[in-house]
Coordinates of C-alpha atoms in Angstrom, one line a residue:
M1 CA 1.5 18.8 1.5
A2 CA 2.8 18.6 5.1
I3 CA 2.1 15.5 7.1
G4 CA -0.1 17.3 9.6
E5 CA -2.1 18.9 6.9
E6 CA -2.5 15.7 5.1
L7 CA -3.8 13.9 8.2
R8 CA -6.4 16.6 8.6
S9 CA -7.6 16.2 5.1
G10 CA -10.9 14.5 4.5
R11 CA -9.7 13.3 1.1
F12 CA -6.8 11.4 2.8
W13 CA -9.1 9.5 5.2
R14 CA -11.7 8.8 2.4
G15 CA -8.9 7.3 0.4
V16 CA -7.8 5.1 3.3
L17 CA -11.4 3.9 3.9
A18 CA -11.8 3.2 0.2
E19 CA -8.7 1.0 0.3
L20 CA -9.9 -0.9 3.3
A21 CA -13.4 -1.4 1.8
A22 CA -12.2 -2.3 -1.7
T23 CA -9.7 -4.9 -0.4
L24 CA -12.3 -6.4 1.9
I25 CA -14.6 -6.8 -1.0
F26 CA -12.0 -8.1 -3.4
V27 CA -10.5 -10.6 -1.0
G28 CA -13.9 -11.7 0.3
V29 CA -15.2 -12.4 -3.3
V30 CA -12.0 -14.3 -4.2
L31 CA -12.1 -16.4 -1.0
G32 CA -15.8 -17.2 -1.4
A33 CA -15.2 -18.4 -4.9
S34 CA -12.2 -20.5 -3.7
A35 CA -14.7 -22.9 -2.2
A36 CA -15.5 -24.1 -5.7
P37 CA -13.2 -26.8 -7.2
G38 CA -10.6 -25.6 -9.7
P39 CA -9.0 -22.3 -10.4
L40 CA -11.6 -20.9 -12.8
A41 CA -14.1 -19.6 -10.2
P42 CA -11.6 -17.6 -8.1
A43 CA -10.0 -16.1 -11.3
L44 CA -13.4 -15.0 -12.8
A45 CA -14.6 -13.7 -9.4
G46 CA -11.4 -11.7 -8.9
G47 CA -11.6 -10.3 -12.4
L48 CA -15.2 -9.2 -12.0
A49 CA -14.6 -7.8 -8.5
A50 CA -11.6 -5.8 -9.7
G51 CA -13.5 -4.4 -12.7
G52 CA -16.4 -3.4 -10.6
L53 CA -14.3 -1.7 -8.0
A54 CA -12.4 0.2 -10.7
C55 CA -15.6 1.6 -12.0
S56 CA -17.5 2.2 -8.7
L57 CA -15.0 3.4 -6.0
G58 CA -12.8 5.7 -8.0
G59 CA -10.1 3.2 -8.6
P60 CA -8.5 2.2 -5.2
Q61 CA -5.4 0.0 -5.6
A62 CA -6.7 -2.7 -3.2
N63 CA -3.3 -4.3 -3.6
P64 CA -0.1 -3.5 -1.6
A65 CA 2.1 -4.3 -4.6
L66 CA 0.4 -1.7 -6.8
T67 CA 0.6 0.9 -4.0
L68 CA 4.3 0.2 -3.5
A69 CA 4.8 0.6 -7.3
L70 CA 3.2 4.0 -7.1
L71 CA 5.6 4.9 -4.3
C72 CA 8.6 3.8 -6.3
A73 CA 7.4 5.9 -9.2
R74 CA 7.0 8.9 -6.9
K75 CA 3.2 9.1 -7.4
L76 CA 2.2 8.8 -3.7
S77 CA 3.6 10.3 -0.6
A78 CA 5.1 7.9 2.0
L79 CA 2.3 8.6 4.4
R80 CA -0.4 7.9 1.9
G81 CA 1.4 4.8 0.7
A82 CA 1.9 3.4 4.3
A83 CA -1.7 4.2 5.3
G84 CA -3.0 2.5 2.1
V85 CA -1.0 -0.7 2.7
L86 CA -2.1 -0.9 6.3
A87 CA -5.7 -0.4 5.3
Q88 CA -5.4 -3.1 2.6
C89 CA -3.9 -5.6 5.0
A90 CA -6.7 -4.9 7.5
G91 CA -9.4 -5.3 4.9
A92 CA -7.9 -8.6 3.7
T93 CA -7.7 -9.9 7.3
L94 CA -11.3 -9.0 8.0
A95 CA -12.4 -10.7 4.8
S96 CA -10.4 -13.8 5.6
A97 CA -11.8 -14.1 9.1
A98 CA -15.3 -13.8 7.8
A99 CA -14.6 -16.4 5.1
R100 CA -13.1 -18.8 7.5
A101 CA -16.1 -18.5 9.8
A102 CA -18.5 -19.1 6.9
L103 CA -16.7 -21.9 5.1
Q104 CA -16.6 -25.4 6.5
D105 CA -13.3 -26.2 4.7
D106 CA -10.7 -23.4 4.9
S107 CA -8.0 -25.3 3.1
G108 CA -8.6 -23.4 -0.1
L109 CA -8.2 -20.0 1.5
V110 CA -4.4 -20.0 1.7
T111 CA -2.3 -19.6 -1.4
R112 CA 0.3 -22.3 -1.7
V113 CA 3.1 -23.3 -4.0
S114 CA 1.8 -26.1 -6.2
A115 CA 3.2 -29.6 -6.0
V116 CA 4.0 -29.4 -9.8
G117 CA 6.6 -26.7 -9.2
T118 CA 8.9 -25.1 -6.6
A119 CA 9.0 -21.9 -4.7
G120 CA 11.2 -20.5 -7.4
T121 CA 8.7 -21.4 -10.1
A122 CA 5.9 -19.9 -8.1
L123 CA 7.9 -16.7 -7.6
A124 CA 8.5 -16.4 -11.3
W125 CA 4.8 -16.8 -12.1
E126 CA 3.7 -14.4 -9.4
T127 CA 6.2 -11.8 -10.7
F128 CA 5.1 -12.2 -14.3
A129 CA 1.3 -12.2 -13.5
T130 CA 1.6 -9.1 -11.4
F131 CA 3.8 -7.4 -14.0
Q132 CA 1.1 -7.7 -16.7
L133 CA -1.6 -6.6 -14.2
A134 CA 0.3 -3.5 -13.1
L135 CA 1.2 -2.6 -16.7
A136 CA -2.5 -2.7 -17.5
A137 CA -3.3 -0.6 -14.5
F138 CA -0.7 2.1 -15.4
A139 CA -1.7 2.1 -19.1
T140 CA -5.5 2.4 -18.5
A141 CA -4.9 5.3 -16.1
E142 CA -2.7 7.0 -18.7
H143 CA -5.4 6.9 -21.4
A144 CA -8.3 7.3 -19.0
A145 CA -10.1 4.6 -21.0
P146 CA -13.8 4.1 -20.4
Q147 CA -13.1 0.4 -20.6
A148 CA -10.7 0.6 -17.7
G149 CA -12.8 -1.7 -15.6
L150 CA -12.9 -4.4 -18.3
A151 CA -9.1 -4.1 -19.0
L152 CA -8.2 -4.4 -15.3
G153 CA -10.7 -7.2 -14.6
S154 CA -9.4 -9.1 -17.6
A155 CA -5.8 -8.7 -16.4
V156 CA -6.7 -10.0 -13.0
A157 CA -8.5 -13.0 -14.4
A158 CA -5.7 -13.7 -17.0
G159 CA -3.0 -13.5 -14.4
A160 CA -4.9 -15.8 -11.9
L161 CA -5.5 -18.4 -14.6
A162 CA -1.9 -18.3 -15.8
A163 CA -0.2 -18.4 -12.4
G164 CA -2.9 -20.5 -10.6
P165 CA -1.5 -23.9 -11.4
F166 CA 1.9 -22.9 -9.9
S167 CA 1.3 -20.4 -7.1
G168 CA -2.5 -20.0 -6.7
G169 CA -2.4 -16.8 -8.8
S170 CA -2.4 -14.3 -5.9
M171 CA -0.8 -11.2 -7.5
N172 CA -1.8 -9.4 -4.3
P173 CA 0.2 -9.7 -1.0
A174 CA -2.9 -8.7 1.1
R175 CA -4.9 -11.6 -0.5
S176 CA -2.3 -14.0 0.8
L177 CA -1.6 -12.3 4.1
G178 CA -5.2 -12.3 5.4
P179 CA -5.7 -16.1 5.1
A180 CA -2.2 -16.7 6.5
I181 CA -3.0 -14.6 9.6
V182 CA -6.4 -16.3 10.3
T183 CA -5.2 -19.9 9.6
G184 CA -1.6 -19.7 10.9
V185 CA -0.3 -21.3 7.6
W186 CA 2.8 -19.4 6.5
D187 CA 4.3 -21.9 4.0
D188 CA 6.4 -20.0 1.4
H189 CA 4.6 -16.8 2.3
W190 CA 7.6 -14.7 1.2
V191 CA 6.8 -15.7 -2.4
Y192 CA 3.5 -13.8 -2.3
W193 CA 5.2 -10.6 -1.2
L194 CA 8.4 -10.6 -3.2
G195 CA 6.9 -11.8 -6.5
P196 CA 3.9 -9.3 -6.7
V197 CA 6.0 -6.4 -5.4
L198 CA 8.8 -7.0 -7.8
G199 CA 6.4 -7.5 -10.8
A200 CA 4.4 -4.3 -9.9
V201 CA 7.5 -2.1 -9.4
L202 CA 9.1 -3.3 -12.6
A203 CA 5.9 -2.6 -14.5
G204 CA 5.3 0.8 -13.0
L205 CA 8.9 2.0 -13.6
S206 CA 8.9 0.5 -17.2
Y207 CA 5.7 2.2 -18.1
E208 CA 6.3 5.6 -16.4
F209 CA 9.8 6.1 -17.7
I210 CA 9.9 4.1 -21.0
L211 CA 6.5 3.2 -22.4
A212 CA 4.3 6.1 -21.5
P213 CA 3.7 8.9 -24.0
G214 CA 5.1 11.4 -21.4
A215 CA 8.1 9.3 -20.6
S216 CA 11.4 11.3 -20.5
R217 CA 14.8 11.4 -19.1
E218 CA 13.7 14.3 -17.0
K219 CA 11.0 12.2 -15.3
L220 CA 13.5 9.4 -14.6
G221 CA 16.0 11.9 -13.2
A222 CA 13.4 13.4 -10.9
C223 CA 12.4 10.0 -9.6
L224 CA 16.0 9.0 -9.0
A225 CA 16.6 12.3 -7.2
C226 CA 13.5 11.8 -5.1
R227 CA 11.9 14.9 -6.5
D228 CA 8.2 15.4 -7.4
V229 CA 7.8 13.7 -10.8
A230 CA 4.7 15.8 -11.5
L231 CA 6.9 18.9 -11.8
V232 CA 8.5 17.6 -15.0
E233 CA 5.5 15.7 -16.5
T234 CA 4.1 16.7 -19.9
P235 CA 0.5 18.1 -19.9
S236 CA -0.8 14.7 -21.1
L237 CA -2.6 12.5 -18.6
S238 CA -0.6 10.0 -16.6
P239 CA -1.2 7.4 -13.9
S240 CA -0.3 10.1 -11.3
S241 CA -3.5 12.0 -12.1
V242 CA -6.8 10.6 -11.1
A243 CA -9.2 10.7 -14.1
H244 CA -11.7 12.8 -12.2
G245 CA -11.6 16.5 -13.0
P246 CA -8.6 18.9 -13.3
P247 CA -5.1 18.0 -12.2
A248 CA -4.1 18.5 -8.6
P249 CA -1.5 21.1 -7.6
P250 CA 2.1 20.0 -8.0
T251 CA 2.6 20.0 -4.2
E252 CA -0.2 17.5 -3.7
Q253 CA 0.7 13.9 -4.5
R254 CA -1.8 12.3 -6.8
E255 CA -3.1 8.8 -7.1
Q256 CA -3.5 6.3 -9.9
R257 CA -6.6 4.4 -10.8
T258 CA -5.8 0.8 -10.0
P259 CA -7.7 -2.3 -8.9

């Protein structure tokens, strides 16, 4: 689809608004729960929010790392990916501004490298936690499981609990960017972009080209040649096809259901 045609598409703008709204809700819920002591409340709140969004809003990514993984797997056009990331960052910033205004103590809003580890340790845990989250996202979309919301919510909660003691368990660059913008605290902020993006991209490529039932050398070759992966996919469902109705035409980039 041409850029001009895509910009005139109502589906395109509905998708952008869904990303903004979903990220605002997800980040707002997590930041509100961060007022409670300990990592359990934010982890459970994030998991429940991710599961609910996966079931109610058609599966927006609400996470720049997942959107970039879809781009690397040739599942989104560059325009849709860029618009999605901008919408996610805007939603997270709005949620962070509201949370800072509502909470008396905003020290818990910013994700920080824990005193028990280093930036390298935090980076490793953010990469691992996002890897398992993205792998769950790709796999649930592949099988169109009715329990997708539960699976994705569980992956968010598990990753947050595992990485929380070391990095805060962000797994989402937008979740870390919003509070950094409104508070001005940018300590080790690069960790919360590099780790999640690396983990999500590795998971997406691993699933699409190795683990998925429709994985093949032809798909990998199409991706490396920057061609439309949909043209060489098998008829089985894949994360490139939204689990709502018939597949889209090959010329139209398709989205994955992700949290």
